[in-house]
PDB file of C-alpha atoms in Angstrom:
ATOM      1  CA  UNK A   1      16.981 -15.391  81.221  1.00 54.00           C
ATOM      2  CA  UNK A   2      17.392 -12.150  79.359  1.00 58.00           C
ATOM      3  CA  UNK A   3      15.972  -9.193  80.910  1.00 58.00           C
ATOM      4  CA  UNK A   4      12.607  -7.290  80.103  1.00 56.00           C
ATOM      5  CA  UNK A   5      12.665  -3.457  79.709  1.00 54.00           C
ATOM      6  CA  UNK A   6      11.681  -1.913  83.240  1.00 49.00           C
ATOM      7  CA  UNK A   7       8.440   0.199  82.529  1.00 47.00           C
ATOM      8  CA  UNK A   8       7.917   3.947  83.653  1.00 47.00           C
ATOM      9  CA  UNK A   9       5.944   2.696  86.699  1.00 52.00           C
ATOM     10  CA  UNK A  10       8.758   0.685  88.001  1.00 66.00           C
ATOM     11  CA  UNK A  11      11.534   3.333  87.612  1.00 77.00           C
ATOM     12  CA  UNK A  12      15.121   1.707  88.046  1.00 86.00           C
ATOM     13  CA  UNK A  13      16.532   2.882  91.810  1.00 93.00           C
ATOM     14  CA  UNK A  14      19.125   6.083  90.898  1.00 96.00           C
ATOM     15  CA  UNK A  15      22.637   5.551  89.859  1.00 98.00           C
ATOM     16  CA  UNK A  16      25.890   6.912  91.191  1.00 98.00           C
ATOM     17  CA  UNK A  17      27.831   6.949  87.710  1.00 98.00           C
ATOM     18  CA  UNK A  18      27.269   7.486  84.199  1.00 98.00           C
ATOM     19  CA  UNK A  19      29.773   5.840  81.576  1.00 98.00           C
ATOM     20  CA  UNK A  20      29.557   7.226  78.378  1.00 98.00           C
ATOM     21  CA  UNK A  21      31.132   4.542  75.947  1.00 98.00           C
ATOM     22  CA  UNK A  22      33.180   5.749  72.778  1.00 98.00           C
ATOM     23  CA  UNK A  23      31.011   9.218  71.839  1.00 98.00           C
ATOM     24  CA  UNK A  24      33.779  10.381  69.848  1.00 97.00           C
ATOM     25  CA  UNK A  25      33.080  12.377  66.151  1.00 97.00           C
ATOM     26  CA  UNK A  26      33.665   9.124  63.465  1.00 97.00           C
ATOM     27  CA  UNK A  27      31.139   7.587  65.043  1.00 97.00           C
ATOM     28  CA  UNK A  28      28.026   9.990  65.683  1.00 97.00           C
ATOM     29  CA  UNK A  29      28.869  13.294  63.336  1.00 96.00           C
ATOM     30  CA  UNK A  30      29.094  13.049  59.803  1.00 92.00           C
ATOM     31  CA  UNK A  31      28.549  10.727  56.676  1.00 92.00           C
ATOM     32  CA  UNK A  32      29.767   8.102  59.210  1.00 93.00           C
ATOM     33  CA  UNK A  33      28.067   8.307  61.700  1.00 96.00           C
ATOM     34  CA  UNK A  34      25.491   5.605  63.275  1.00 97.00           C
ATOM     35  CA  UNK A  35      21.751   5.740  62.178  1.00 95.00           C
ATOM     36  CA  UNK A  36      19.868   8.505  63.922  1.00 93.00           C
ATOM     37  CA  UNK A  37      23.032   9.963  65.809  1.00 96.00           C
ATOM     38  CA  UNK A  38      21.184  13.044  66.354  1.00 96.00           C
ATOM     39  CA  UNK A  39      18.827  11.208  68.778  1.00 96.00           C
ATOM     40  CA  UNK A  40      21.541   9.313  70.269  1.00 97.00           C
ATOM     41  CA  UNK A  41      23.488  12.746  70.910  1.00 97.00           C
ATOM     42  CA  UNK A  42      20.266  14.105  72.492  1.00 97.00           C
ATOM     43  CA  UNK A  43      19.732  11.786  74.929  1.00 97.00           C
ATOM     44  CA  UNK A  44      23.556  11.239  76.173  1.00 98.00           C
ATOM     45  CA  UNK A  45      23.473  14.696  76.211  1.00 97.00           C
ATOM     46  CA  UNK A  46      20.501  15.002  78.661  1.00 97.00           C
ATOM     47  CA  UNK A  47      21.632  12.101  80.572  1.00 97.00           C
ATOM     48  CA  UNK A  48      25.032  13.891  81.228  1.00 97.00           C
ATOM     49  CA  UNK A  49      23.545  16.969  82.411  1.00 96.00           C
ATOM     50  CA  UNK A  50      20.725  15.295  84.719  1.00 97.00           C
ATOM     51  CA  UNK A  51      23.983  12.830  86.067  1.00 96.00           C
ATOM     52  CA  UNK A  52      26.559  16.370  86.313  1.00 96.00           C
ATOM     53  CA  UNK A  53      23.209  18.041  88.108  1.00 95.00           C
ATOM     54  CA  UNK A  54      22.971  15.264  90.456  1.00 96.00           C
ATOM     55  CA  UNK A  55      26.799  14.868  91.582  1.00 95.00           C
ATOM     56  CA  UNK A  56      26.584  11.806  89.917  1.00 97.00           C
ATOM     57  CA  UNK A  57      30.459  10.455  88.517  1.00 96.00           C
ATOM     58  CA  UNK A  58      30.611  10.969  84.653  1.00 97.00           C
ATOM     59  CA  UNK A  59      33.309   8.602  83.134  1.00 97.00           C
ATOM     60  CA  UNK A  60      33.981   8.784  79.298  1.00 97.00           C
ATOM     61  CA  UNK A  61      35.680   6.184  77.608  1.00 98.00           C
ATOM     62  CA  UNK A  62      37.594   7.327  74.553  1.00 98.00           C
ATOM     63  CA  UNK A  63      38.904   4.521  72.013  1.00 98.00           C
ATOM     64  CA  UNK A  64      42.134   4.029  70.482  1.00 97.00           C
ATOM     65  CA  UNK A  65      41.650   2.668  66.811  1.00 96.00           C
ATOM     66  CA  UNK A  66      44.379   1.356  65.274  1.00 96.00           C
ATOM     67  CA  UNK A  67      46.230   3.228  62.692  1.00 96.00           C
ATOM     68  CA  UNK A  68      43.955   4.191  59.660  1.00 96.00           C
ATOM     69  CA  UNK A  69      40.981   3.883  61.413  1.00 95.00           C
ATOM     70  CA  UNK A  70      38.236   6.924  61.572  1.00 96.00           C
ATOM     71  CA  UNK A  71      38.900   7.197  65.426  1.00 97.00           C
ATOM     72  CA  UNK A  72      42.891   6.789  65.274  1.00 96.00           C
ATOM     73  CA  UNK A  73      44.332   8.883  68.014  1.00 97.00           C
ATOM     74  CA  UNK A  74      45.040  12.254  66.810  1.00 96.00           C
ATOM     75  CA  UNK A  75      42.925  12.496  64.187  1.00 96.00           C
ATOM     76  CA  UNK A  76      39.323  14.326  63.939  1.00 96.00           C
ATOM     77  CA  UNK A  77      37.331  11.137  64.311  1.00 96.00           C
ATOM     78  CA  UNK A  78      39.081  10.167  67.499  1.00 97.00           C
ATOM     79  CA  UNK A  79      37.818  13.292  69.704  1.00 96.00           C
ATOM     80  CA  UNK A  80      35.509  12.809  72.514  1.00 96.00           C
ATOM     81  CA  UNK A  81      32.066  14.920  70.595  1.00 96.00           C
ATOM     82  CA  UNK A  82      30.416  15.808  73.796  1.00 93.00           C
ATOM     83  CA  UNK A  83      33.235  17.521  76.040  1.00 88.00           C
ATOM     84  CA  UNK A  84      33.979  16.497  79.702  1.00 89.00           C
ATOM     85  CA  UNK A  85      33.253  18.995  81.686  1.00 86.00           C
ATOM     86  CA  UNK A  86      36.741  20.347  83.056  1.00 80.00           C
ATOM     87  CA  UNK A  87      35.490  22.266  86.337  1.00 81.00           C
ATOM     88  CA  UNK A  88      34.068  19.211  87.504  1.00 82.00           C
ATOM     89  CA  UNK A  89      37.520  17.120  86.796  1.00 78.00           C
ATOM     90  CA  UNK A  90      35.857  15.009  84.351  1.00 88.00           C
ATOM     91  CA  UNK A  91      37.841  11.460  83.913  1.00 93.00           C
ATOM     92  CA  UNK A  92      37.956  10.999  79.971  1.00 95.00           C
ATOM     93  CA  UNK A  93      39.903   7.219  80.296  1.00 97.00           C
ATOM     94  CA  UNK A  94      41.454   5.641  77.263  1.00 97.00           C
ATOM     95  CA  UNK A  95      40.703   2.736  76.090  1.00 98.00           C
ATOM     96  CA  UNK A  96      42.527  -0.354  73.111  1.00 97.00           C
ATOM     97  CA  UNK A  97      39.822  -3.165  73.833  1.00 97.00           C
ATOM     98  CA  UNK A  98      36.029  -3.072  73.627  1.00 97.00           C
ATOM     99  CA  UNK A  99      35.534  -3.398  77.682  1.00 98.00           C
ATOM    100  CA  UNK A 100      35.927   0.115  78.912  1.00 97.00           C
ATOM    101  CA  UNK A 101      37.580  -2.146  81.997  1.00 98.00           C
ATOM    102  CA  UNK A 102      40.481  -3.943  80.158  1.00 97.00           C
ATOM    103  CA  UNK A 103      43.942  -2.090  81.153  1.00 96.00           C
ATOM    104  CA  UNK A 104      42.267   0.788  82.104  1.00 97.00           C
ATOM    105  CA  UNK A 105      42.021   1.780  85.844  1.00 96.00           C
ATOM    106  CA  UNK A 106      38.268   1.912  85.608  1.00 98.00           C
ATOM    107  CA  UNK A 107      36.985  -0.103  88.138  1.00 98.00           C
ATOM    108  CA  UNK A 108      39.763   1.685  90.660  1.00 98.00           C
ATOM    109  CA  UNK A 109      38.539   4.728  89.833  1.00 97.00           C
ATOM    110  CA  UNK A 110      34.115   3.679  90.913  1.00 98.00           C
ATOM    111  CA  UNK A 111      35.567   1.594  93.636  1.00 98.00           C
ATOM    112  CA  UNK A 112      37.246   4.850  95.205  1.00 97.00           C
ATOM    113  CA  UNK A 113      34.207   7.145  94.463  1.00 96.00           C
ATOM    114  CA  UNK A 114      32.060   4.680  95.984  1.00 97.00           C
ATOM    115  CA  UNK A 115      30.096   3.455  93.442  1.00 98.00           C
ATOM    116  CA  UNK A 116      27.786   0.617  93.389  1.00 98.00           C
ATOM    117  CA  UNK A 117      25.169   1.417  90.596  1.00 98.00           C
ATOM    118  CA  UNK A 118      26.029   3.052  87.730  1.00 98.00           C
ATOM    119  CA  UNK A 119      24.571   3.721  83.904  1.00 98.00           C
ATOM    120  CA  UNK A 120      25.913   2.403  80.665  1.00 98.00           C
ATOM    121  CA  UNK A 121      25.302   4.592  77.231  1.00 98.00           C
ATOM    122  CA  UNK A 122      26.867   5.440  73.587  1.00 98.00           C
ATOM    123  CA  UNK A 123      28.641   2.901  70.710  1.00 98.00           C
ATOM    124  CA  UNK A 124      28.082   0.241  69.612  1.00 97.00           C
ATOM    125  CA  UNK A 125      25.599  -1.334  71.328  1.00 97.00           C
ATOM    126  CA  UNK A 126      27.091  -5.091  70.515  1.00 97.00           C
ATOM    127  CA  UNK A 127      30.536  -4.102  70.885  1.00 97.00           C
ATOM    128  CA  UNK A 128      32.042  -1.460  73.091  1.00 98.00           C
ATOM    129  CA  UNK A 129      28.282  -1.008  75.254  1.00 98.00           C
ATOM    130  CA  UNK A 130      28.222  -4.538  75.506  1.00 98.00           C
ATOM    131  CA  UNK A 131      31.194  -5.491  76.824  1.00 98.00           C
ATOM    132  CA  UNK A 132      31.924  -2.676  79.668  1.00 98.00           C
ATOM    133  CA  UNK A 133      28.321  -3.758  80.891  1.00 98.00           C
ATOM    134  CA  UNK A 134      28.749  -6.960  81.078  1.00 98.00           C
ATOM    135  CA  UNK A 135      32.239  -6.445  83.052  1.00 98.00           C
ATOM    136  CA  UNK A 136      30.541  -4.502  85.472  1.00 98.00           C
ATOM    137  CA  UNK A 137      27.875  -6.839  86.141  1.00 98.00           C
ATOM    138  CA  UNK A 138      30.513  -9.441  86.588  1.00 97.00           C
ATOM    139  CA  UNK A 139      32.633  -7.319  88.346  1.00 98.00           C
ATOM    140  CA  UNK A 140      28.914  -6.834  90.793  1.00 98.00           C
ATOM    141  CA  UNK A 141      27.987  -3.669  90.039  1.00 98.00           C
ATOM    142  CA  UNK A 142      24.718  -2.620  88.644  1.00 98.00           C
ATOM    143  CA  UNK A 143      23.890  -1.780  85.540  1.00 98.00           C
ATOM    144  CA  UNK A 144      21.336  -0.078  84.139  1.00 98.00           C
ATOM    145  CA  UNK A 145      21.037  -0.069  80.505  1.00 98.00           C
ATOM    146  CA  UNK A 146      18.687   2.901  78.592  1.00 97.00           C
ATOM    147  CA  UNK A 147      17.512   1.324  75.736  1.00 97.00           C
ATOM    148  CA  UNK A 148      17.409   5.076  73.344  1.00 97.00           C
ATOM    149  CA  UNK A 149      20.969   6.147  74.696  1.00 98.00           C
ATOM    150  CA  UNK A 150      22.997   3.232  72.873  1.00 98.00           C
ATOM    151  CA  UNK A 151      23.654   2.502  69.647  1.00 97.00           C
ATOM    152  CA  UNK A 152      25.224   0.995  66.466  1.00 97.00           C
ATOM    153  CA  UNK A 153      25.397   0.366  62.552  1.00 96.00           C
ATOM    154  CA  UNK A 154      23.317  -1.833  60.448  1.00 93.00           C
ATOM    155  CA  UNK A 155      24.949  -5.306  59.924  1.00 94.00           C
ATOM    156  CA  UNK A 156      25.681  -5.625  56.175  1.00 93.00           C
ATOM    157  CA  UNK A 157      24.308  -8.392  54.039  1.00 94.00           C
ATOM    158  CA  UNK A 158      26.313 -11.041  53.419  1.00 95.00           C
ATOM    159  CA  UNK A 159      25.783 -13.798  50.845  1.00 94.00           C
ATOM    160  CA  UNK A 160      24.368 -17.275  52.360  1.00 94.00           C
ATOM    161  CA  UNK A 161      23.828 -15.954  55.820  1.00 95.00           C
ATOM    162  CA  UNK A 162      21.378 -13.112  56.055  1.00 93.00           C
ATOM    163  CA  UNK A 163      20.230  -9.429  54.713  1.00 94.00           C
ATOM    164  CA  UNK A 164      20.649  -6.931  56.380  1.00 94.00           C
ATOM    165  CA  UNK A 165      20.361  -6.674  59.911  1.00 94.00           C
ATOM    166  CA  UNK A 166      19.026  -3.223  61.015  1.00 95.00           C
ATOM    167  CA  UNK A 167      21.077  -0.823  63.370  1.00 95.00           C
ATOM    168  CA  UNK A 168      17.930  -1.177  65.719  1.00 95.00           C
ATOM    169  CA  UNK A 169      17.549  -4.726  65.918  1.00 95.00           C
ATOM    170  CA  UNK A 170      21.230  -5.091  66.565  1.00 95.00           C
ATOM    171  CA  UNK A 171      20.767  -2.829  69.408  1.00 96.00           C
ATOM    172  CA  UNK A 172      18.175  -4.465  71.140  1.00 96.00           C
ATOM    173  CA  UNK A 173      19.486  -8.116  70.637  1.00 95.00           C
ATOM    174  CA  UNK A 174      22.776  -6.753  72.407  1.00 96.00           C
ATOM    175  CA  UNK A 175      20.555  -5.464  75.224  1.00 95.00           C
ATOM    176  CA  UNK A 176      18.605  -9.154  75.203  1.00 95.00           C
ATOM    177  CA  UNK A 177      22.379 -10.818  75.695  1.00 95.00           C
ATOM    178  CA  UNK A 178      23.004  -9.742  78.443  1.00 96.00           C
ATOM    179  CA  UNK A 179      20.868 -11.651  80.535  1.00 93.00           C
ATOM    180  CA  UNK A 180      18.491 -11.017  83.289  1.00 92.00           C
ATOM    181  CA  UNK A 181      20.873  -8.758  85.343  1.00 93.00           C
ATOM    182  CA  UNK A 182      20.915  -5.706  83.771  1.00 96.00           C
ATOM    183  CA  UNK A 183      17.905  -3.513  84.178  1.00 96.00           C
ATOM    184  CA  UNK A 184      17.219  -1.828  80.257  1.00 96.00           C
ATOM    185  CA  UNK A 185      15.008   1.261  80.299  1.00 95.00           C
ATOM    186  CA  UNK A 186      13.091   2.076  77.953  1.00 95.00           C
ATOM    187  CA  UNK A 187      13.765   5.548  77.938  1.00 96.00           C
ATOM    188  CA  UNK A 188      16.988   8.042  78.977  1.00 96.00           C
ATOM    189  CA  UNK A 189      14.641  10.288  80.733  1.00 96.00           C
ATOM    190  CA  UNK A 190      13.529   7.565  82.972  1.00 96.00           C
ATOM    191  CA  UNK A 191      17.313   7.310  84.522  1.00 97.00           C
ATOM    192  CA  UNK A 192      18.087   9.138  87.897  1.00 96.00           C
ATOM    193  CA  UNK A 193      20.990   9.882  89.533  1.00 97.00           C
ATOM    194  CA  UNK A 194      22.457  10.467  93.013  1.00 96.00           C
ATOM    195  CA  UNK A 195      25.735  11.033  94.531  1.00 95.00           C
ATOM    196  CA  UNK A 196      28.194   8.269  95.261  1.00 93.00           C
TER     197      UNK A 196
END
């Protein structure tokens, strides 16, 4: 059964880790960037600092796009748009698949901090979100999900199958596949953090 946003009055418990998924310049600065990046920006911005406040583990994921593509390594798309923060020994991890756990050391790296709860936010909501989420559920972590701090394109028309499919209703059908054990928020704000 897919899960129902969790309402102010039932605040999710705090989380030990934010993972920021693939906030790098192609896709939220720019003429391509996702619908209403400055929001998005805003509140992964705030949730970093609340999470950094809190001693909370930031992890950002960083894609590799295959040659040609606006975030190709190298190239201006491909940087990370919100720096890690270097005095704290931010991990920035690389990534070639959508799940931010595929060949990446990932899950090593919350198992050794400790963590058992941690935050999901960034692009695109039914890619690169979806699919480090719904590792870490199966991997038995939990997951909280703010429903303003993800995000993705419109799907395009295309001929015999639908119009097109607004950026926000993408997001939010994402959010609805992933069943009943992720808790979605309604709002960023709304997400607290403690230490590992």
């Amino acid at each position: 059964m897919p899960a129902e946003p969790v309402t102010p009055e039932a605040a999710p418990a705090p989380v030990q880790a934010l993972i920021v998924v693939d906030m790098q310049s192609a896709f939220v600065a720019g003429d391509g960037a996702v619908p209403d990046a400055r929001r998005l920006l805003d509140r992964v911005r705030a949730l970093m600092a609340r999470a950094r406040d809190s001693g909370a583990l930031v992890v950002q994921l960083q894609n590799d796009g295959e040659p040609g593509a606006p975030d190709e390594p190298g190239t201006p798309g491909w940087r990370i748009h919100l720096p890690a923060d270097a005095d704290r020994a931010e991990t920035v991890m690389r990534k070639t698949a959508d799940d931010g756990f595929e060949e990446t050391g990932l899950e090593e790296l919350l198992r050794e901090a400790g963590v058992t709860d941690l935050a999901v936010c960034g692009v695109m909501s039914e890619m690169c979100v979806s699919a480090t989420a719904r590792t870490a559920l199966e991997l038995g972590f939990r997951v909280v999900l703010p429903h303003d701090a993800h995000a993705t394109y419109d799907i395009p028309a295309a001929e015999g199958i639908s119009d097109v499919v607004p950026a926000a209703v993408v997001s939010r059908v994402a959010e609805w596949a992933l069943g009943d054990e992720v808790e979605i928020v309604a709002r960023a704000r709304d997400v607290g953090f403690t230490k590992p």
